[in-house]
XYZ file of C-alpha atoms in Angstrom:
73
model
C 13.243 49.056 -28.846
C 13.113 45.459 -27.260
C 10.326 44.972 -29.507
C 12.256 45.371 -32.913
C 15.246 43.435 -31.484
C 12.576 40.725 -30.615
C 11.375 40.605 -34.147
C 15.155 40.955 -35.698
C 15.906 37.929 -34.200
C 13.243 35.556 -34.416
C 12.872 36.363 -38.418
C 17.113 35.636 -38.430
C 16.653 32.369 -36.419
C 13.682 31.675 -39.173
C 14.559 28.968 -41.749
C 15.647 30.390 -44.808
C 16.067 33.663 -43.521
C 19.674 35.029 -44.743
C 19.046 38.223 -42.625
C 16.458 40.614 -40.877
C 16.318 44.356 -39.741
C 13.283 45.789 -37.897
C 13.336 50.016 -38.133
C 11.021 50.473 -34.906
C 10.668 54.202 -35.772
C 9.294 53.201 -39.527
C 7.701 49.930 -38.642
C 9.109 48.151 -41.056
C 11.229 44.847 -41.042
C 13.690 44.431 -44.176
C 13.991 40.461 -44.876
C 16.498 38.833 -47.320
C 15.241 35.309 -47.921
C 15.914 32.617 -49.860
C 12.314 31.597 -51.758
C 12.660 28.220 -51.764
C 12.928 27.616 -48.336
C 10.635 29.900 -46.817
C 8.162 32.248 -48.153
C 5.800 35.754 -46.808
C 3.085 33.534 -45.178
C 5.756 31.740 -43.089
C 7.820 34.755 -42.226
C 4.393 36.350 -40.980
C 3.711 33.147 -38.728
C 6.734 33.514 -37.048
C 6.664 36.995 -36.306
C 2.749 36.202 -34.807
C 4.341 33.125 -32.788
C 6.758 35.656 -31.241
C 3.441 38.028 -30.496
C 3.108 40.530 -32.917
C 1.444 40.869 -36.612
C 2.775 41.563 -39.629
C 1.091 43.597 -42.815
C 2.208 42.008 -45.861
C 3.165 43.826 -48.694
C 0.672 43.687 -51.943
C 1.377 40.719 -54.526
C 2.661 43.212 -57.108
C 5.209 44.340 -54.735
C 5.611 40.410 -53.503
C 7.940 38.501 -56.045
C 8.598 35.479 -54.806
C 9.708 34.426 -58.366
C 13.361 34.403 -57.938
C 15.649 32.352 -55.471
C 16.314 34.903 -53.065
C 14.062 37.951 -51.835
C 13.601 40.738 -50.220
C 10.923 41.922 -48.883
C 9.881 44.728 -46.762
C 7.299 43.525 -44.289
């Protein structure tokens, strides 16, 4: 949907943002990022500026601990 590719590629164009997928049919967006550039709260503002929300996954499923992440949003 032009939705999901919406969301695809304004996470990809986000810095720090090695790459995005957004699964219309589950609702989910999978986001490899490197931590130190970029973190959830940033990644969340960007999918709001483009119009849409984002539900964060819970801190224990959050680790932004290591250099890069992924996270399922």
């Amino acid at each position: 949907a032009a939705c999901a590719a919406r969301i695809e590629r304004t996470l990809n164009k986000t810095a720090g943002v090695e790459s995005a997928s957004v699964n219309f049919a589950t609702t989910r967006a999978t986001v490899n990022y490197d931590a130190q550039q970029t973190d959830l709260e940033t990644l969340r503002a960007a999918i709001q500026k483009a119009g849409y929300d984002a539900i964060l996954p819970s801190p224990t499923l959050a680790s932004e601990s290591a250099d890069e992440t992924a996270q399922t949003l």
